[in-house]
Short mmCIF file of C-alpha atoms and ligand atoms in Angstrom, two decimals:
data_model
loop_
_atom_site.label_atom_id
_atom_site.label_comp_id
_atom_site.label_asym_id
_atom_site.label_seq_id
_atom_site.Cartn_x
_atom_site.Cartn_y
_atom_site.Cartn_z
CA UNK A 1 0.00 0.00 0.00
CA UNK A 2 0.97 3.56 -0.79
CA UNK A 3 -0.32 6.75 0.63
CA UNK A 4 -3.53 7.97 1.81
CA UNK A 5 -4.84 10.47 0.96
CA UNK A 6 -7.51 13.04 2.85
CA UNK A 7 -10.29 13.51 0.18
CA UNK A 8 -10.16 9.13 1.14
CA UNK A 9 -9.77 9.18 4.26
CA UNK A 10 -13.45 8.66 5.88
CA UNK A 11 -14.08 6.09 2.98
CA UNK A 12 -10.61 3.99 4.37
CA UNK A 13 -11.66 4.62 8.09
CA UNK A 14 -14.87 2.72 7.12
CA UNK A 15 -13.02 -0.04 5.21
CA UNK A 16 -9.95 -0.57 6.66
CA UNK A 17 -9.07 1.30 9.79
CA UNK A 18 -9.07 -1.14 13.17
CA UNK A 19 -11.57 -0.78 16.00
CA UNK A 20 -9.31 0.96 17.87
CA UNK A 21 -8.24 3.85 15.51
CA UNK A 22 -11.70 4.02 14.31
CA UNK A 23 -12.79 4.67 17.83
CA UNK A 24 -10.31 7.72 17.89
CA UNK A 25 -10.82 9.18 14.67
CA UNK A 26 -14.82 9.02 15.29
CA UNK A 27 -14.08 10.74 18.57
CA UNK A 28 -11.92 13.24 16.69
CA UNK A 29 -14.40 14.29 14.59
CA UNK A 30 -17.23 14.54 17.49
CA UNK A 31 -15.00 16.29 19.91
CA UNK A 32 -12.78 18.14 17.59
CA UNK A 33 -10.38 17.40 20.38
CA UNK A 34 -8.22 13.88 21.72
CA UNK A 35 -5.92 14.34 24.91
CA UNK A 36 -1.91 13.59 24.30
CA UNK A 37 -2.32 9.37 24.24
CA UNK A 38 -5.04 9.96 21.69
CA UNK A 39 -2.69 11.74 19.64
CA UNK A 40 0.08 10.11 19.83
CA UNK A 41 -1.99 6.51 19.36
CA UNK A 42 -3.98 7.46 15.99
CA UNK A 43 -1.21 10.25 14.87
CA UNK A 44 1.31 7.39 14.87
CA UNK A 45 -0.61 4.75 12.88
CA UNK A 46 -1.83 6.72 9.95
CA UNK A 47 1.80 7.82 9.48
CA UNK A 48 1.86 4.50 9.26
CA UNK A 49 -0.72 4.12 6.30
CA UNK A 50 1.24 7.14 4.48
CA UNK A 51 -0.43 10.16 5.55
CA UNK A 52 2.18 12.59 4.91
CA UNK A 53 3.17 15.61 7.17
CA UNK A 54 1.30 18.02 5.19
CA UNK A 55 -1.97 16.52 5.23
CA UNK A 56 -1.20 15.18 9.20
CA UNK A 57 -1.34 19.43 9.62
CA UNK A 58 -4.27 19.82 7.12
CA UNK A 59 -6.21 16.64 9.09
CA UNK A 60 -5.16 17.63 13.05
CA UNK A 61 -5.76 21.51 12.28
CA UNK A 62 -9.17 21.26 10.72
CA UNK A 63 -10.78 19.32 13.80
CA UNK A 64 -8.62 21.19 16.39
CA UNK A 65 -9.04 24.58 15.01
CA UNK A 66 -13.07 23.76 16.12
CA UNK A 67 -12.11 23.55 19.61
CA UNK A 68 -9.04 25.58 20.53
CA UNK A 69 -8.75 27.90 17.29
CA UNK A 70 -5.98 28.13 14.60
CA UNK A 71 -3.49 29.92 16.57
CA UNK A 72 -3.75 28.07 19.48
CA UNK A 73 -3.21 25.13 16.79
CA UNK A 74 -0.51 26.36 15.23
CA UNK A 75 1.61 27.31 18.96
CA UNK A 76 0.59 24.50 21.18
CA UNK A 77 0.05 21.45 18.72
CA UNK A 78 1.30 21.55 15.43
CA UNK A 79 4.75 21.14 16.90
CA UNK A 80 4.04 17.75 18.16
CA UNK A 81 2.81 16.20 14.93
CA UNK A 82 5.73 17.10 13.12
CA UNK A 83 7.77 16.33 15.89
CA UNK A 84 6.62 12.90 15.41
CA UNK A 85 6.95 12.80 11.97
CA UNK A 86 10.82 13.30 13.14
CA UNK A 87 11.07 16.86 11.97
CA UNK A 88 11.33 18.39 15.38
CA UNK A 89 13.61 18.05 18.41
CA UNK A 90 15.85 14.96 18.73
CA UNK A 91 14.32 14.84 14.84
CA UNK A 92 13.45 11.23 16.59
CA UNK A 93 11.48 8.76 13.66
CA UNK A 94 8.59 7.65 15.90
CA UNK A 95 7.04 4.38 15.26
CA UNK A 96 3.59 3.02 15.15
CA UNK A 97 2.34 1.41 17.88
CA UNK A 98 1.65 -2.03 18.19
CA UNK A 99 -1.36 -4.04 19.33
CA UNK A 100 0.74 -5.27 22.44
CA UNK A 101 1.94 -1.70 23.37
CA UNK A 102 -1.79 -0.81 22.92
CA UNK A 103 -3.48 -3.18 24.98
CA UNK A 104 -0.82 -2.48 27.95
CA UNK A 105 -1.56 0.88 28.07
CA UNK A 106 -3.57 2.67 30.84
CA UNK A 107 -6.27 4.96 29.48
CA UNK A 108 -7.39 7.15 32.40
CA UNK A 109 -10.55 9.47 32.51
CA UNK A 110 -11.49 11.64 29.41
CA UNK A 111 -8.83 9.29 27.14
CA UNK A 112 -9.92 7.46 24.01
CA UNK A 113 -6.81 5.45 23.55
CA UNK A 114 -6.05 1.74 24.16
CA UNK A 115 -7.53 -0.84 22.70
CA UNK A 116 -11.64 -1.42 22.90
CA UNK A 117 -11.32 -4.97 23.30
CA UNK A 118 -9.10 -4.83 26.57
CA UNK A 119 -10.58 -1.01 27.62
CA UNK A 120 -14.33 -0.78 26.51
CA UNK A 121 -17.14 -2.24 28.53
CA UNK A 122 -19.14 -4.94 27.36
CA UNK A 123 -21.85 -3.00 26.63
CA UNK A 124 -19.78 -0.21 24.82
CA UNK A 125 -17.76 -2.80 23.08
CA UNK A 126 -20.83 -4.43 21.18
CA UNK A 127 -22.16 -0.87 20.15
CA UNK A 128 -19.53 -0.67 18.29
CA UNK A 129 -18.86 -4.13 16.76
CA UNK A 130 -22.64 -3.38 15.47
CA UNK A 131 -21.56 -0.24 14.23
CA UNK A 132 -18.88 -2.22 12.37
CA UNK A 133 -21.06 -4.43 10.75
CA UNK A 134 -20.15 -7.84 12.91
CA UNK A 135 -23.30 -9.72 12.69
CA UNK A 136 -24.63 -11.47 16.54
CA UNK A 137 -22.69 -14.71 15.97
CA UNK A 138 -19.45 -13.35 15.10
CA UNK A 139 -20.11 -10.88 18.04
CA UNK A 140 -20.36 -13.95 20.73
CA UNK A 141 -17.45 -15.09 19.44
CA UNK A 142 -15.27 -12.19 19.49
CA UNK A 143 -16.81 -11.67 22.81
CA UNK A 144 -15.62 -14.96 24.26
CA UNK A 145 -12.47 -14.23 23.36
CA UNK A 146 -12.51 -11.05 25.42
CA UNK A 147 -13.56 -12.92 28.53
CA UNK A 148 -10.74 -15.54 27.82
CA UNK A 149 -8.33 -11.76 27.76
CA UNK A 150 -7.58 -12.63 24.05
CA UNK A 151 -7.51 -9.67 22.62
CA UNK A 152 -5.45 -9.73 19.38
CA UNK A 153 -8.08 -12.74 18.66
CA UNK A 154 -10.86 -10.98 19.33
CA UNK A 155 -9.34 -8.35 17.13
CA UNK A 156 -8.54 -10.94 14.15
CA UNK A 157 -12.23 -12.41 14.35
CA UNK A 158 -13.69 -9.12 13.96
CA UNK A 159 -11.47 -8.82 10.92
CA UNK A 160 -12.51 -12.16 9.46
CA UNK A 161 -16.39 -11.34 10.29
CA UNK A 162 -16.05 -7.65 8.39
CA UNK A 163 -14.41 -8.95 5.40
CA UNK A 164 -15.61 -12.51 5.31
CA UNK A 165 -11.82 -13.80 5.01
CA UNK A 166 -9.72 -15.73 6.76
CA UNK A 167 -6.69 -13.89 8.21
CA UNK A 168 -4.56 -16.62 9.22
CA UNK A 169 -1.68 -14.42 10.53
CA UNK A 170 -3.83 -13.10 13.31
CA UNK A 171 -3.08 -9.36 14.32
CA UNK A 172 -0.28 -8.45 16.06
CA UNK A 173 0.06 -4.38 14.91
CA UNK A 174 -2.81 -1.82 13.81
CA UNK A 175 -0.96 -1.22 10.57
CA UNK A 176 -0.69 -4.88 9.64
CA UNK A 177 -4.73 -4.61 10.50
CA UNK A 178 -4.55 -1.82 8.09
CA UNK A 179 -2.81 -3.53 5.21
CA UNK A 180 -4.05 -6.75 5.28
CA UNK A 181 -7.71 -5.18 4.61
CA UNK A 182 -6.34 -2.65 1.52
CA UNK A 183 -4.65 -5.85 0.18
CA UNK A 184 -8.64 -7.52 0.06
CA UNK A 185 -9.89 -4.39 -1.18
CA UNK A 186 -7.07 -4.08 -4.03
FE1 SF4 B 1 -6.14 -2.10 17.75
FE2 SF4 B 1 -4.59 -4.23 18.04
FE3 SF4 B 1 -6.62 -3.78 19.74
FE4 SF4 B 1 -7.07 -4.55 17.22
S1 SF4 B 1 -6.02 -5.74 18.84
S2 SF4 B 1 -8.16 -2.92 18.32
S3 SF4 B 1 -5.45 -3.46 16.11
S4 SF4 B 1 -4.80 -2.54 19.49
#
């Protein structure tokens, strides 16, 4: 997979993106705001897919500049996504996260980051499987492998269920996620 870009981007978040970056890009959009982890979490990963630092700016600024206004933008945030885009600073080439890193972080109040399968409730996490598309079956069965603290699992059945594919590999890293499902849709 290439780049992504913008003028796609709600199309691919349907598609493609995994629970746990949709989650923060639909919270994005309704709060026009996500604290640091948030950030840092869905900031990372679509680096990741090839959103490049210009249309990071263009994508960060237009929700942001709802809340806080440009030029509040511009001094207190724009410096951290092209500082992790490496062009600020130690000039540091930050990674994407992986699922692992994910699912051991600590979410506290008012944070949308982590991963819904370890972090949601129950009741929040089958909302949004629904929202997804994962019909009831494939919903008790990613949901037993949440009791069981499978995660990644319950991850790669929700894959399998929302593109009716095996994905024998399982999921180990939100970008993998990512471009296993452009490879279907290519
Ligand atoms: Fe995201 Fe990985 Fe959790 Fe899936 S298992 S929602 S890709 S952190």
């Amino acid at each position: 997979y290439g780049e992504i870009s913008l003028k796609d981007i709600d199309q691919v978040v349907k598609s493609s993106f995994p629970l746990c970056m949709r989650h923060l890009f639909e919270k994005l959009r309704e709060d026009h705001h996500l604290k640091h982890g948030g950030r840092m979490q869905l900031g990372l990963f679509l680096k990741g897919v090839g959103l490049n630092l210009d249309d990071a700016l263009a994508f960060w600024r237009a929700e942001f500049s709802k809340k806080v206004g440009l030029e509040k933008f511009e001094k207190e945030y724009a410096y951290n996504v092209r500082h992790s885009y490496g062009k600020e600073g130690k000039r540091t080439d930050y990674t994407p996260f992986s699922c692992q890193k994910i699912i051991l972080s600590t979410p506290g109040a008012g944070d949308q980051h982590g991963c819904p399968y370890r972090h949601f409730s129950e009741e929040n996490l089958r909302a949004a499987l629904s929202r997804m598309g994962v019909n009831s079956r494939a919903t008790e069965d990613v949901m037993n492998k949440v009791r069981n603290k499978h995660y990644q699992l319950a991850c790669t059945l929700t894959f399998e269920a929302i593109h009716g594919m095996q994905c024998d590999a399982g999921i180990n890293h939100p970008n993998q996620y990512f471009s296993d499902s452009q490879k279907i849709f290519q």
